[in-house]
GROMACS .gro file of C-alpha atoms in nm:
model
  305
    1UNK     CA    1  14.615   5.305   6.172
    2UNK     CA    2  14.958   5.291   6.250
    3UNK     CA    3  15.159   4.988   6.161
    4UNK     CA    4  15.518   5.119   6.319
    5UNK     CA    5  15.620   5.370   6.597
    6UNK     CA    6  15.895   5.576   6.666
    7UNK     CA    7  15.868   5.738   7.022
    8UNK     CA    8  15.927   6.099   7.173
    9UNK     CA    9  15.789   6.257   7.457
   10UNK     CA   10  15.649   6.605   7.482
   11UNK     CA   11  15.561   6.818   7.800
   12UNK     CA   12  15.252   6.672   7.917
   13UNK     CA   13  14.964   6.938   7.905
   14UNK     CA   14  15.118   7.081   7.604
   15UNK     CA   15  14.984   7.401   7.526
   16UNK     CA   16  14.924   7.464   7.196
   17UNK     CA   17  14.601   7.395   6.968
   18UNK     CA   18  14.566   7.244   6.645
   19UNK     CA   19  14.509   7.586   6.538
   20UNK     CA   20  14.833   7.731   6.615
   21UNK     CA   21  15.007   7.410   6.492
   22UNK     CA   22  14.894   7.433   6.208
   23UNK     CA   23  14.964   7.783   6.112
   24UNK     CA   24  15.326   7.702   6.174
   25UNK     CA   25  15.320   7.429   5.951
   26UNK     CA   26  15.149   7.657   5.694
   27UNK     CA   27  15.502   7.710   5.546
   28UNK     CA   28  15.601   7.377   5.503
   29UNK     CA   29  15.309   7.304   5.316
   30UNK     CA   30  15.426   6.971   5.032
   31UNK     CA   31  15.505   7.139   4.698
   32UNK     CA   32  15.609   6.915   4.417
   33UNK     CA   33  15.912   6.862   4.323
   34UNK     CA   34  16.105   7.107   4.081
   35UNK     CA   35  16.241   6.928   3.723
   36UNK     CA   36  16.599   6.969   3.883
   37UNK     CA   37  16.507   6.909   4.266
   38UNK     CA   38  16.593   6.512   4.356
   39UNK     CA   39  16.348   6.526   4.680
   40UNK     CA   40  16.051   6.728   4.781
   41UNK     CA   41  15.868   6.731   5.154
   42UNK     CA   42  15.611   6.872   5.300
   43UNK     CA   43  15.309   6.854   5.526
   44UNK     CA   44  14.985   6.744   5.350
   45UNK     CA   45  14.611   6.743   5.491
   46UNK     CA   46  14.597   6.416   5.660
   47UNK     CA   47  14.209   6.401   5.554
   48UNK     CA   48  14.000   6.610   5.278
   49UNK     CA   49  13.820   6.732   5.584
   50UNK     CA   50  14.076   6.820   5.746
   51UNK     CA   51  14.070   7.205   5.885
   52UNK     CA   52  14.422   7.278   5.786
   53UNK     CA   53  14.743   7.035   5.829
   54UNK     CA   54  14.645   6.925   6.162
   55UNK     CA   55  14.355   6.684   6.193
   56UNK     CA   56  14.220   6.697   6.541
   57UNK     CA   57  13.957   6.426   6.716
   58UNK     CA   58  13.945   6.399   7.107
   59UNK     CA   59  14.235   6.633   7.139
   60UNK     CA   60  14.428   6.441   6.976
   61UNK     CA   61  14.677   6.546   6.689
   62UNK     CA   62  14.735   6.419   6.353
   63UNK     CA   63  14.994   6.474   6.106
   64UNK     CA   64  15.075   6.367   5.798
   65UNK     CA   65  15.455   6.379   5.598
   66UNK     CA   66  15.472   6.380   5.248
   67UNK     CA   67  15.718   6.330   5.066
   68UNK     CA   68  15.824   6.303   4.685
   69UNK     CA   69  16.167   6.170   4.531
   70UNK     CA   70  16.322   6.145   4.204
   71UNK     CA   71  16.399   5.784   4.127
   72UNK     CA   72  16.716   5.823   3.950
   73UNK     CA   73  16.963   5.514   3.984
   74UNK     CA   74  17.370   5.563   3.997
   75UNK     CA   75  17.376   5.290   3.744
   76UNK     CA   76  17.160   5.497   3.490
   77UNK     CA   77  17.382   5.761   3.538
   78UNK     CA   78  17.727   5.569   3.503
   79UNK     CA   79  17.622   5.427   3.176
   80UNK     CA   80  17.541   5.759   3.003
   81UNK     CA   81  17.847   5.907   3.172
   82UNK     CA   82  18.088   5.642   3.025
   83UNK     CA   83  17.901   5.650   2.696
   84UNK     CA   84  17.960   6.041   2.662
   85UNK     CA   85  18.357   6.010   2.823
   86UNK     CA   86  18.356   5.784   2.522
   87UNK     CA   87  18.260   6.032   2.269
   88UNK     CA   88  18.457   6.310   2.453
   89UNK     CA   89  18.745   6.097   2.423
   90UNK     CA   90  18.705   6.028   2.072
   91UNK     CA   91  18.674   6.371   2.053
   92UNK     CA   92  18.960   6.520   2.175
   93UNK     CA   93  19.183   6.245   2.146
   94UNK     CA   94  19.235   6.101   2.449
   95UNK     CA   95  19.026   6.066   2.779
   96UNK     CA   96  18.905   6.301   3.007
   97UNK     CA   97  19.044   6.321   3.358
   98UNK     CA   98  18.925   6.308   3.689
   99UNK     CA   99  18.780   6.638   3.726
  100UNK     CA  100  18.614   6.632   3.349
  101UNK     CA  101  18.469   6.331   3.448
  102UNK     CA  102  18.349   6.483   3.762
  103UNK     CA  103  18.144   6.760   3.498
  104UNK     CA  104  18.027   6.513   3.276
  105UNK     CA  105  17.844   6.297   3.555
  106UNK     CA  106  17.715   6.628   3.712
  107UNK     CA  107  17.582   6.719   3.326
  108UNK     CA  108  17.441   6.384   3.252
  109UNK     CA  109  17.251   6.430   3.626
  110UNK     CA  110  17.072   6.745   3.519
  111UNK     CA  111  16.963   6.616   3.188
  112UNK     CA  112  16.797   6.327   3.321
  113UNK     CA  113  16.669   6.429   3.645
  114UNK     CA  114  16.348   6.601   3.480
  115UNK     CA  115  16.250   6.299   3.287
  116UNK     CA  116  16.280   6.090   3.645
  117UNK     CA  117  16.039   5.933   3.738
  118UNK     CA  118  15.878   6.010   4.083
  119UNK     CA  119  15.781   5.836   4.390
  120UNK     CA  120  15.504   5.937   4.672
  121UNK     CA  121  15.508   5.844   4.974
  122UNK     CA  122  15.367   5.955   5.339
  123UNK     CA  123  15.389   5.924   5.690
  124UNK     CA  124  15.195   5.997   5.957
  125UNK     CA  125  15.292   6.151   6.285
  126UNK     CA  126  15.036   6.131   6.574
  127UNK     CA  127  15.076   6.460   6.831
  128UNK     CA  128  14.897   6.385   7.232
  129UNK     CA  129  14.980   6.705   7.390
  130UNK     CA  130  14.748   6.548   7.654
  131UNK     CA  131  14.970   6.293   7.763
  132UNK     CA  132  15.256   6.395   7.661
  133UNK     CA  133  15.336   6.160   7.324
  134UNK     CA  134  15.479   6.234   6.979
  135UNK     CA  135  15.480   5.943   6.754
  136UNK     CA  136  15.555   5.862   6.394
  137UNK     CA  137  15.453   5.582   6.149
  138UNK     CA  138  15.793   5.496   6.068
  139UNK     CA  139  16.038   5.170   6.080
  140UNK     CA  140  16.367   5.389   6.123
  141UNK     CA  141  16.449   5.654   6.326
  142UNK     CA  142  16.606   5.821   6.059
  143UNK     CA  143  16.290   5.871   5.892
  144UNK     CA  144  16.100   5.996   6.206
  145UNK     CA  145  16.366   6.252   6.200
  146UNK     CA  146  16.294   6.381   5.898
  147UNK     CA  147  15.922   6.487   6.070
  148UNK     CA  148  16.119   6.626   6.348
  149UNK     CA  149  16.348   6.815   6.162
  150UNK     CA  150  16.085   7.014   5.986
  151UNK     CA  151  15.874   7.074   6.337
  152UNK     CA  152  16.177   7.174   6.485
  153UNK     CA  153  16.197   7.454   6.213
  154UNK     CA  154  15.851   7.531   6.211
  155UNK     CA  155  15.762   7.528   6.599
  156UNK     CA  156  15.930   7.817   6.833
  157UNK     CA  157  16.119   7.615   7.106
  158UNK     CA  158  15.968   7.288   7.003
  159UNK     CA  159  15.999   7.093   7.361
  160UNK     CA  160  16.036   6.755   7.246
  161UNK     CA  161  16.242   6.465   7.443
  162UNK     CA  162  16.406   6.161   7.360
  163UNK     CA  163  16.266   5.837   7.551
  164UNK     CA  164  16.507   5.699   7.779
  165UNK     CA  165  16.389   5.447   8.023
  166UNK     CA  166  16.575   5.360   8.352
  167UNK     CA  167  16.588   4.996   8.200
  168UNK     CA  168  16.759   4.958   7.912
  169UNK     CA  169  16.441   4.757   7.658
  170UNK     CA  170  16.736   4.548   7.583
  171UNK     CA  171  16.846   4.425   7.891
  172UNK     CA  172  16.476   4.421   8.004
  173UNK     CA  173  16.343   4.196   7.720
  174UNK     CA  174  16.681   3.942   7.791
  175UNK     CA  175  16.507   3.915   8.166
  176UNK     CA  176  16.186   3.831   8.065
  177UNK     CA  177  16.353   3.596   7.881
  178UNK     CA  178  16.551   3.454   8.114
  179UNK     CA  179  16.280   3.419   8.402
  180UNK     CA  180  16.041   3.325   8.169
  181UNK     CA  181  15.817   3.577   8.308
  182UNK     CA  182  15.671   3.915   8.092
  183UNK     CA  183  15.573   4.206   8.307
  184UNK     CA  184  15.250   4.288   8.395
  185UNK     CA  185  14.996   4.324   8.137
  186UNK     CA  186  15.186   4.159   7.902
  187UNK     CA  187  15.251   3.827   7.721
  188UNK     CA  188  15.551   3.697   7.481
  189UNK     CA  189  15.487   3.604   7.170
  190UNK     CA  190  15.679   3.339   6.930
  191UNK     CA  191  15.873   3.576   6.790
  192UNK     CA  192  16.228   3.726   6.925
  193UNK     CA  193  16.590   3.816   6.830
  194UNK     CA  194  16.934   3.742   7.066
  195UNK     CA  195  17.249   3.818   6.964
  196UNK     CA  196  17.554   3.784   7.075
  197UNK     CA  197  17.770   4.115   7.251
  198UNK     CA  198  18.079   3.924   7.148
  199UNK     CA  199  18.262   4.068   6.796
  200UNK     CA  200  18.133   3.765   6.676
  201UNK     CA  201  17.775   3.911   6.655
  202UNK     CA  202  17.612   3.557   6.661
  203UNK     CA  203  17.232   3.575   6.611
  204UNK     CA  204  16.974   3.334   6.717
  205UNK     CA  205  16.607   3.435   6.542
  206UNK     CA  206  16.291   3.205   6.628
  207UNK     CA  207  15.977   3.290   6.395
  208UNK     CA  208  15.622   3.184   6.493
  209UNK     CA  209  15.827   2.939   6.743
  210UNK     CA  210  15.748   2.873   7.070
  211UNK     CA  211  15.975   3.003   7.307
  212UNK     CA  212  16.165   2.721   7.513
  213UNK     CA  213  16.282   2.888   7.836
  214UNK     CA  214  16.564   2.645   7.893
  215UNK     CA  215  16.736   2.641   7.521
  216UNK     CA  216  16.643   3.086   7.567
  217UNK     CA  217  16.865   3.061   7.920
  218UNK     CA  218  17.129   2.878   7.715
  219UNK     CA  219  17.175   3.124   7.462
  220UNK     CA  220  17.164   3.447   7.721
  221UNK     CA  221  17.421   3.250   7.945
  222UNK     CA  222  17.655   3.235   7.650
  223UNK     CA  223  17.602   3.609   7.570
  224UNK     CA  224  17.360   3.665   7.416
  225UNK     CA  225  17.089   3.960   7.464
  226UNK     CA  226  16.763   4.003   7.354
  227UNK     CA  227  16.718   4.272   7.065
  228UNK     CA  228  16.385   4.198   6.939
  229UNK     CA  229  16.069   4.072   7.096
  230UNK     CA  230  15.696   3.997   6.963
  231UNK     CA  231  15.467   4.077   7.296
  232UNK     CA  232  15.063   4.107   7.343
  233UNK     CA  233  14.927   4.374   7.554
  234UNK     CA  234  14.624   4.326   7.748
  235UNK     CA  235  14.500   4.073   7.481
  236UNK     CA  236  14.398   4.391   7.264
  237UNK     CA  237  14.731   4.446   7.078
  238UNK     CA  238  15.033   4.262   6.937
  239UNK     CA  239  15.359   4.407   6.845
  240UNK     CA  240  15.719   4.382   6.814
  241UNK     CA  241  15.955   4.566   7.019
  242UNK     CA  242  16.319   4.615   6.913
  243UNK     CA  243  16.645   4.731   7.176
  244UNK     CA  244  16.612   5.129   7.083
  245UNK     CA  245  16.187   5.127   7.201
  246UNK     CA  246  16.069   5.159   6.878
  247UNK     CA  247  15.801   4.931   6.805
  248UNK     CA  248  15.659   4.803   6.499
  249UNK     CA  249  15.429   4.542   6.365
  250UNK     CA  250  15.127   4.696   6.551
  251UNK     CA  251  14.847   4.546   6.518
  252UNK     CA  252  14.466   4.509   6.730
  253UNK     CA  253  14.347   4.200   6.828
  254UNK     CA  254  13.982   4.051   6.710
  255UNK     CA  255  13.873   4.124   7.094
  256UNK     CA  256  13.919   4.520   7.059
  257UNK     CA  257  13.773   4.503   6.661
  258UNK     CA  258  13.488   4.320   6.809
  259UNK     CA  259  13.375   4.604   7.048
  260UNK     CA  260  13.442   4.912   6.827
  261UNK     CA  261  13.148   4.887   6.553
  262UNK     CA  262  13.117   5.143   6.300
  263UNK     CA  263  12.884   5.054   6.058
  264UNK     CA  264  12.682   5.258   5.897
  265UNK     CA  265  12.938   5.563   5.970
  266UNK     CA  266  13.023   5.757   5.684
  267UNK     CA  267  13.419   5.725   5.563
  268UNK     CA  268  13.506   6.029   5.810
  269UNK     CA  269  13.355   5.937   6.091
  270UNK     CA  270  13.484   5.609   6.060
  271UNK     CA  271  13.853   5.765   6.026
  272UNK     CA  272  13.777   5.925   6.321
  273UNK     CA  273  13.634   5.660   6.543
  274UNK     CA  274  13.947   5.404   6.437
  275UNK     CA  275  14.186   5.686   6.525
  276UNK     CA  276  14.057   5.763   6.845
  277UNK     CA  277  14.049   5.385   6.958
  278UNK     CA  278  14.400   5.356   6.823
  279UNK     CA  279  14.506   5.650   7.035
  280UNK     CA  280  14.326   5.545   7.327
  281UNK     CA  281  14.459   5.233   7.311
  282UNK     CA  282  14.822   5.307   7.269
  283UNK     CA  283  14.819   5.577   7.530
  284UNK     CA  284  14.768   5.300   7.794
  285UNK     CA  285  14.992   5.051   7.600
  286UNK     CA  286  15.260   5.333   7.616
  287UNK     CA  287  15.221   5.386   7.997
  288UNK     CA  288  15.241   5.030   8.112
  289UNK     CA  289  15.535   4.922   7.904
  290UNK     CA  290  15.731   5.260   8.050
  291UNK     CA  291  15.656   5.148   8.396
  292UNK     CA  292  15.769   4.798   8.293
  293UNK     CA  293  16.068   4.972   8.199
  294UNK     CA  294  16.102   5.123   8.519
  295UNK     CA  295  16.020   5.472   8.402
  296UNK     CA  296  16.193   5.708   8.234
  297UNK     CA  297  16.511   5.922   8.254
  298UNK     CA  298  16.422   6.302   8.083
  299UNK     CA  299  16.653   6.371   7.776
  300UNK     CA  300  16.561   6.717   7.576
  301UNK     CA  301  16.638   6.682   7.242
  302UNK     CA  302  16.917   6.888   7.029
  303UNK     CA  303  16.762   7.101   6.759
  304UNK     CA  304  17.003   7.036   6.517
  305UNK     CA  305  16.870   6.704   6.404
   0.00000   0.00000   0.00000
């Protein structure tokens, strides 16, 4: 399932169905790209059997992001546009200026943006108006955003909230650290980040290292804070969580594969099954590493995104 997530809350008890989700998505359905359109995006059926854009198991949401763009590099078009200035100079006897340049680039763009090729790719965003989640697949915030953007549009007063803990996972991660102690339910892994608040920006990375809480102590005493960490939860699943919350590397451990057998399902069912152990899962992975976090601090979000 998911491999990266970006974190919002919603309301818990939500009340809207998958239904009435996804006949405000019905708009925003993907549409390819135009020949002089750089980027299409759109919601897409997450499965074939999918009743509409929202794929629903357990009460449970699922959504999935599409989008399409034009791979047309700068370089491509600087060349032609230097090889026509060329001509046009030829042309008219001497070379064109700023602004003529400015047309020529913008000409050269349209010509070659229909014979661009075009790259797919899709994300998927995972809705728990149960318990109050909203996460997407993503790495970056910035691509989350463009998911939230769109439901923001689609959704009348769309009551999503920004997930701000009373400790900061930065300064929580550098005490865990520095005690040499995770919180409960949780391991550290050989894997973390510290770097350095000075202007400097010194950066100490250990991969697949194991974590020595003296020379650790050394570095936060000089400085240094903790901006990435690789933990376990509950020996079921092992991520990597970075000073903003997001969290990526996601994976589950042998111990929960072991005691979720599916053979014998059909591709669907086994979609299904894997998604609702993922959710399950990472509901109770989300609520114990809030708490470790002290809780958190309400903060709606601006629709303007």
């Amino acid at each position: 399932m998911f491999k990266n997530a970006i974190i919002y809350r919603l309301p818990a008890r939500w009340h809207i169905n998958a239904g009435q989700l996804s006949q405000h998505l019905a708009p925003q359905t993907f549409k390819r790209a135009g020949n002089m359109d750089m980027q299409s995006q759109g919601w897409i059926q997450p499965r074939e059997s999918s009743n509409g854009l929202v794929h629903q198991v357990n009460r449970q949401f699922l959504l999935r992001l599409q989008t399409e763009k034009k791979i047309l590099p700068s370089s491509v078009i600087n060349q032609v546009t230097r090889e026509r200035a060329k001509e046009l100079e030829e042309q008219q006897g001497f070379p064109p200026g700023r602004k003529q340049t400015k047309e020529l680039k913008e000409q050269v763009t349209d010509e070659l943006l229909p014979r661009a090729f075009t790259r797919l790719s899709s994300m998927w965003v995972w809705i728990d108006p149960v318990n109050g989640w909203l996460v997407a697949d993503s790495s970056t915030s910035a691509r989350a955003e463009e998911a939230l953007k769109l439901l923001f549009k689609a959704v009348p007063k769309f009551p999503l909230e920004t997930v701000r803990t009373v400790m900061s996972p930065g300064a929580a991660m550098t005490d865990w650290l520095a005690s040499d102690e995770a919180p409960e339910g949780f391991t550290v892994d050989q894997d973390t980040e510290l770097r350095s608040t000075a202007e400097s920006r010194a950066t100490v990375r250990y991969v697949r290292h194991t974590l020595e809480a003296d020379q650790l102590r050394q570095h936060i005493e000089t400085g240094k804070q903790c901006t990435r960490l690789a933990l376990t939860w509950a020996d079921k699943i092992s991520f990597t969580m970075a000073e903003n919350l997001s969290i990526k590397k996601i994976a589950l451990l042998d111990v929960l594969k072991e005691n979720h057998e599916l053979t014998g399902k059909n591709d669907d069912e086994r979609f299904d099954g894997d998604f609702m152990l993922f959710t399950g899962e990472l509901q109770k992975l989300l609520k114990d590493l809030i708490k470790a976090l002290g809780g958190i601090v309400a903060e709606p979000m601006k629709e303007k995104l």
